[in-house]
């Protein structure tokens, strides 16, 4: 996956000058590119998914929606950690063809389901009591992120939990370096992508109605920032 990204950095000058990505998203490049990207995201996500599933208890919650969940890695690990939990992964149809292979390989077909959907243009459903937004917000502009938060709020039942995980910038946007570099990578690969700060994410969550927004510390060497919020009852 990273090898396929590397040549695009040769076009960094063009991306900065035009403000537009010089390449298409992987799922627009054909079946093989999609498979490479989704399996790459799965293998780089396994350790973090195991860590997050242990760090965020979902005991007593019945149904998690994993928005733009890609390989479904986090849904799989959350369901393994919480016996009464099922999950629905929403993503593009061509992505979900690979997702279902990964779900089956983990013997979770009966509990982790897939739902085709475009998070930019469609609602996410309703009645979920937990929602996960992982490593997908830095693909989008602030306006789009806030729209995603509004639709997530609508999809959750009262008392529902939102989990937001990404490699975020600090409050003054001076770092960390990895988060900043990911922001540049998103400039190269996505139309509105950029790294956002944790404070911005928290403000946007509060702005759409979530309460009790808080940071969840992650142990080293995890590079992720995690925030949670609750839809008021």
CSV table of C-alpha atoms in Angstrom, one decimal:
chain,number,residue,atom,x,y,z
A,1,UNK,CA,0.0,0.0,0.0
A,2,UNK,CA,2.7,2.5,1.0
A,3,UNK,CA,4.7,1.6,-2.1
A,4,UNK,CA,1.7,2.5,-4.3
A,5,UNK,CA,1.5,5.9,-2.6
A,6,UNK,CA,5.2,6.8,-3.0
A,7,UNK,CA,5.3,7.9,-6.6
A,8,UNK,CA,2.5,10.4,-6.0
A,9,UNK,CA,4.9,12.5,-3.8
A,10,UNK,CA,6.8,13.4,-6.9
A,11,UNK,CA,3.7,15.5,-7.8
A,12,UNK,CA,3.7,17.4,-4.5
A,13,UNK,CA,4.6,20.7,-6.2
A,14,UNK,CA,1.5,20.4,-8.5
A,15,UNK,CA,-0.8,19.5,-5.6
A,16,UNK,CA,0.4,22.6,-3.6
A,17,UNK,CA,0.0,24.9,-6.6
A,18,UNK,CA,-3.4,23.7,-7.7
A,19,UNK,CA,-4.8,22.6,-4.4
A,20,UNK,CA,-6.1,19.4,-6.0
A,21,UNK,CA,-4.9,15.8,-5.7
A,22,UNK,CA,-3.0,14.5,-8.7
A,23,UNK,CA,-4.4,11.0,-8.3
A,24,UNK,CA,-7.8,9.3,-7.8
A,25,UNK,CA,-8.8,7.5,-4.7
A,26,UNK,CA,-7.8,3.8,-4.6
A,27,UNK,CA,-11.4,2.5,-5.1
A,28,UNK,CA,-11.6,4.5,-8.3
A,29,UNK,CA,-8.5,2.8,-9.7
A,30,UNK,CA,-9.8,-0.8,-10.2
A,31,UNK,CA,-10.2,-4.0,-8.2
A,32,UNK,CA,-6.5,-4.7,-7.7
A,33,UNK,CA,-5.8,-1.3,-6.3
A,34,UNK,CA,-8.8,-1.5,-4.0
A,35,UNK,CA,-7.6,-4.9,-2.7
A,36,UNK,CA,-4.1,-3.6,-2.1
A,37,UNK,CA,-5.4,-0.6,-0.2
A,38,UNK,CA,-7.9,-2.4,1.9
A,39,UNK,CA,-5.6,-5.2,3.0
A,40,UNK,CA,-2.9,-2.6,3.7
A,41,UNK,CA,-5.3,-0.8,5.9
A,42,UNK,CA,-6.2,-4.0,7.7
A,43,UNK,CA,-2.7,-5.2,8.5
A,44,UNK,CA,-1.6,-1.7,9.7
A,45,UNK,CA,-4.8,-1.5,11.8
A,46,UNK,CA,-4.8,-4.8,13.7
A,47,UNK,CA,-2.7,-3.8,16.7
A,48,UNK,CA,-4.5,-0.4,17.1
A,49,UNK,CA,-7.9,-2.2,16.8
A,50,UNK,CA,-7.0,-4.6,19.6
A,51,UNK,CA,-5.8,-1.7,21.7
A,52,UNK,CA,-8.8,0.4,21.1
A,53,UNK,CA,-11.3,-2.5,21.8
A,54,UNK,CA,-9.7,-3.0,25.2
A,55,UNK,CA,-9.5,0.7,26.0
A,56,UNK,CA,-13.1,1.6,25.1
A,57,UNK,CA,-15.6,-0.7,26.8
A,58,UNK,CA,-18.8,-1.4,24.8
A,59,UNK,CA,-20.3,-3.8,27.3
A,60,UNK,CA,-24.1,-3.5,27.2
A,61,UNK,CA,-24.1,-1.9,23.8
A,62,UNK,CA,-25.8,-4.0,21.0
A,63,UNK,CA,-25.0,-2.5,17.6
A,64,UNK,CA,-21.9,-0.5,16.4
A,65,UNK,CA,-21.9,1.3,13.1
A,66,UNK,CA,-18.4,1.6,11.6
A,67,UNK,CA,-18.6,4.5,9.1
A,68,UNK,CA,-16.2,4.2,6.2
A,69,UNK,CA,-14.9,1.2,8.0
A,70,UNK,CA,-12.8,-0.1,5.2
A,71,UNK,CA,-11.6,-3.6,6.1
A,72,UNK,CA,-13.8,-3.8,9.1
A,73,UNK,CA,-10.8,-4.5,11.4
A,74,UNK,CA,-12.0,-2.3,14.2
A,75,UNK,CA,-15.5,-3.8,14.1
A,76,UNK,CA,-14.1,-7.3,14.2
A,77,UNK,CA,-11.9,-6.5,17.3
A,78,UNK,CA,-14.7,-4.7,19.1
A,79,UNK,CA,-17.0,-7.7,18.6
A,80,UNK,CA,-14.4,-10.1,19.7
A,81,UNK,CA,-13.9,-8.1,22.9
A,82,UNK,CA,-17.7,-7.7,23.6
A,83,UNK,CA,-19.7,-10.8,23.3
A,84,UNK,CA,-23.1,-9.2,23.0
A,85,UNK,CA,-22.1,-6.7,20.3
A,86,UNK,CA,-22.8,-6.8,16.5
A,87,UNK,CA,-21.4,-4.3,14.0
A,88,UNK,CA,-22.2,-2.9,10.6
A,89,UNK,CA,-19.5,-1.6,8.3
A,90,UNK,CA,-20.6,1.1,5.9
A,91,UNK,CA,-18.4,1.6,2.8
A,92,UNK,CA,-18.3,1.5,-1.0
A,93,UNK,CA,-19.5,-1.8,-2.6
A,94,UNK,CA,-16.1,-2.5,-4.2
A,95,UNK,CA,-14.4,-2.1,-0.8
A,96,UNK,CA,-16.9,-4.3,1.0
A,97,UNK,CA,-16.2,-7.2,-1.3
A,98,UNK,CA,-12.7,-7.3,0.3
A,99,UNK,CA,-14.1,-6.5,3.7
A,100,UNK,CA,-16.3,-9.6,3.7
A,101,UNK,CA,-13.2,-11.8,3.0
A,102,UNK,CA,-11.5,-10.3,6.0
A,103,UNK,CA,-14.6,-10.8,8.2
A,104,UNK,CA,-14.9,-14.4,7.1
A,105,UNK,CA,-11.2,-15.0,7.8
A,106,UNK,CA,-11.8,-13.9,11.4
A,107,UNK,CA,-14.9,-16.1,11.6
A,108,UNK,CA,-17.1,-13.1,12.4
A,109,UNK,CA,-19.6,-13.3,9.5
A,110,UNK,CA,-22.6,-13.7,11.8
A,111,UNK,CA,-21.8,-10.6,13.9
A,112,UNK,CA,-20.0,-8.2,11.6
A,113,UNK,CA,-22.2,-7.1,8.7
A,114,UNK,CA,-21.6,-4.8,5.7
A,115,UNK,CA,-23.8,-2.1,4.2
A,116,UNK,CA,-23.0,-0.3,1.0
A,117,UNK,CA,-23.1,3.4,1.3
A,118,UNK,CA,-21.5,6.7,0.4
A,119,UNK,CA,-20.9,8.7,3.6
A,120,UNK,CA,-20.8,12.0,1.6
A,121,UNK,CA,-24.3,11.7,0.2
A,122,UNK,CA,-26.3,9.2,2.2
A,123,UNK,CA,-27.6,8.9,5.8
A,124,UNK,CA,-26.1,6.1,8.0
A,125,UNK,CA,-29.4,4.6,9.2
A,126,UNK,CA,-30.7,4.8,12.8
A,127,UNK,CA,-31.0,3.1,16.1
A,128,UNK,CA,-27.3,2.3,16.7
A,129,UNK,CA,-25.9,2.7,20.2
A,130,UNK,CA,-22.3,3.1,19.2
A,131,UNK,CA,-20.5,4.7,16.2
A,132,UNK,CA,-16.9,4.6,15.1
A,133,UNK,CA,-15.2,7.1,12.8
A,134,UNK,CA,-11.6,5.9,12.4
A,135,UNK,CA,-8.9,7.2,10.2
A,136,UNK,CA,-11.3,8.8,7.7
A,137,UNK,CA,-11.8,12.4,8.9
A,138,UNK,CA,-8.4,13.7,7.6
A,139,UNK,CA,-9.7,12.8,4.1
A,140,UNK,CA,-12.2,15.6,4.2
A,141,UNK,CA,-12.6,19.3,4.7
A,142,UNK,CA,-13.9,20.8,8.0
A,143,UNK,CA,-17.4,21.4,6.4
A,144,UNK,CA,-17.6,17.7,5.3
A,145,UNK,CA,-16.4,16.5,8.7
A,146,UNK,CA,-19.1,18.5,10.5
A,147,UNK,CA,-21.7,17.0,8.1
A,148,UNK,CA,-20.4,13.5,8.9
A,149,UNK,CA,-20.8,14.3,12.6
A,150,UNK,CA,-24.4,15.5,12.1
A,151,UNK,CA,-25.3,12.3,10.3
A,152,UNK,CA,-23.6,10.2,13.0
A,153,UNK,CA,-25.6,12.0,15.6
A,154,UNK,CA,-28.8,11.3,13.8
A,155,UNK,CA,-27.9,7.6,13.4
A,156,UNK,CA,-27.4,7.1,17.1
A,157,UNK,CA,-30.1,6.3,19.6
A,158,UNK,CA,-30.3,8.6,22.7
A,159,UNK,CA,-27.4,7.7,25.0
A,160,UNK,CA,-25.3,6.4,22.0
A,161,UNK,CA,-21.6,6.6,22.1
A,162,UNK,CA,-19.4,8.1,19.3
A,163,UNK,CA,-15.7,7.2,19.0
A,164,UNK,CA,-13.5,9.3,16.9
A,165,UNK,CA,-10.0,8.1,16.2
A,166,UNK,CA,-7.4,9.8,13.9
A,167,UNK,CA,-3.8,11.1,13.8
A,168,UNK,CA,-4.6,14.6,14.9
A,169,UNK,CA,-2.6,17.8,15.2
A,170,UNK,CA,-2.0,19.5,18.6
A,171,UNK,CA,-4.0,22.7,19.4
A,172,UNK,CA,-1.6,25.1,17.7
A,173,UNK,CA,-1.1,22.8,14.7
A,174,UNK,CA,2.7,22.7,15.2
A,175,UNK,CA,2.8,18.9,15.2
A,176,UNK,CA,3.2,16.0,15.8
A,177,UNK,CA,5.3,15.4,12.7
A,178,UNK,CA,3.5,12.2,11.7
A,179,UNK,CA,0.1,13.9,11.8
A,180,UNK,CA,1.4,16.8,9.8
A,181,UNK,CA,2.9,14.5,7.2
A,182,UNK,CA,-0.4,12.5,6.9
A,183,UNK,CA,-2.1,15.8,6.2
A,184,UNK,CA,0.3,16.4,3.3
A,185,UNK,CA,-0.4,12.8,2.1
A,186,UNK,CA,-4.1,13.6,2.1
A,187,UNK,CA,-3.5,16.7,0.1
A,188,UNK,CA,-1.9,14.5,-2.5
A,189,UNK,CA,-4.6,11.8,-2.5
A,190,UNK,CA,-8.0,13.4,-1.5
A,191,UNK,CA,-9.9,16.5,-2.8
A,192,UNK,CA,-10.4,18.2,0.6
A,193,UNK,CA,-8.1,16.3,2.9
A,194,UNK,CA,-6.0,17.8,5.7
A,195,UNK,CA,-4.9,17.1,9.2
A,196,UNK,CA,-7.2,18.5,11.9
A,197,UNK,CA,-6.5,19.3,15.5
A,198,UNK,CA,-8.0,17.5,18.4
A,199,UNK,CA,-9.5,20.7,19.6
A,200,UNK,CA,-11.2,21.3,16.3
A,201,UNK,CA,-12.7,17.8,16.4
A,202,UNK,CA,-13.9,18.3,19.9
A,203,UNK,CA,-15.6,21.6,19.0
A,204,UNK,CA,-17.2,20.1,15.9
A,205,UNK,CA,-18.6,17.2,18.0
A,206,UNK,CA,-20.0,19.6,20.6
A,207,UNK,CA,-21.4,21.8,17.8
A,208,UNK,CA,-23.7,19.1,16.4
A,209,UNK,CA,-25.0,18.2,19.9
A,210,UNK,CA,-22.7,15.6,21.4
A,211,UNK,CA,-22.1,16.0,25.2
A,212,UNK,CA,-19.4,14.7,27.5
A,213,UNK,CA,-16.8,15.0,24.8
A,214,UNK,CA,-13.4,13.8,26.2
A,215,UNK,CA,-10.0,12.6,25.2
A,216,UNK,CA,-9.1,8.9,25.8
A,217,UNK,CA,-5.4,8.5,26.4
A,218,UNK,CA,-3.8,5.8,24.3
A,219,UNK,CA,-0.6,4.1,25.4
A,220,UNK,CA,2.6,4.4,23.4
A,221,UNK,CA,3.6,3.7,20.7
A,222,UNK,CA,0.1,4.3,19.4
A,223,UNK,CA,0.1,7.6,17.3
A,224,UNK,CA,-3.7,8.0,17.5
A,225,UNK,CA,-5.8,10.6,19.3
A,226,UNK,CA,-9.1,9.2,20.4
A,227,UNK,CA,-12.2,11.3,21.5
A,228,UNK,CA,-15.6,10.1,22.6
A,229,UNK,CA,-18.9,11.8,23.1
A,230,UNK,CA,-22.5,10.9,24.1
A,231,UNK,CA,-25.8,11.7,22.4
A,232,UNK,CA,-27.9,13.1,25.2
A,233,UNK,CA,-30.8,10.9,26.4
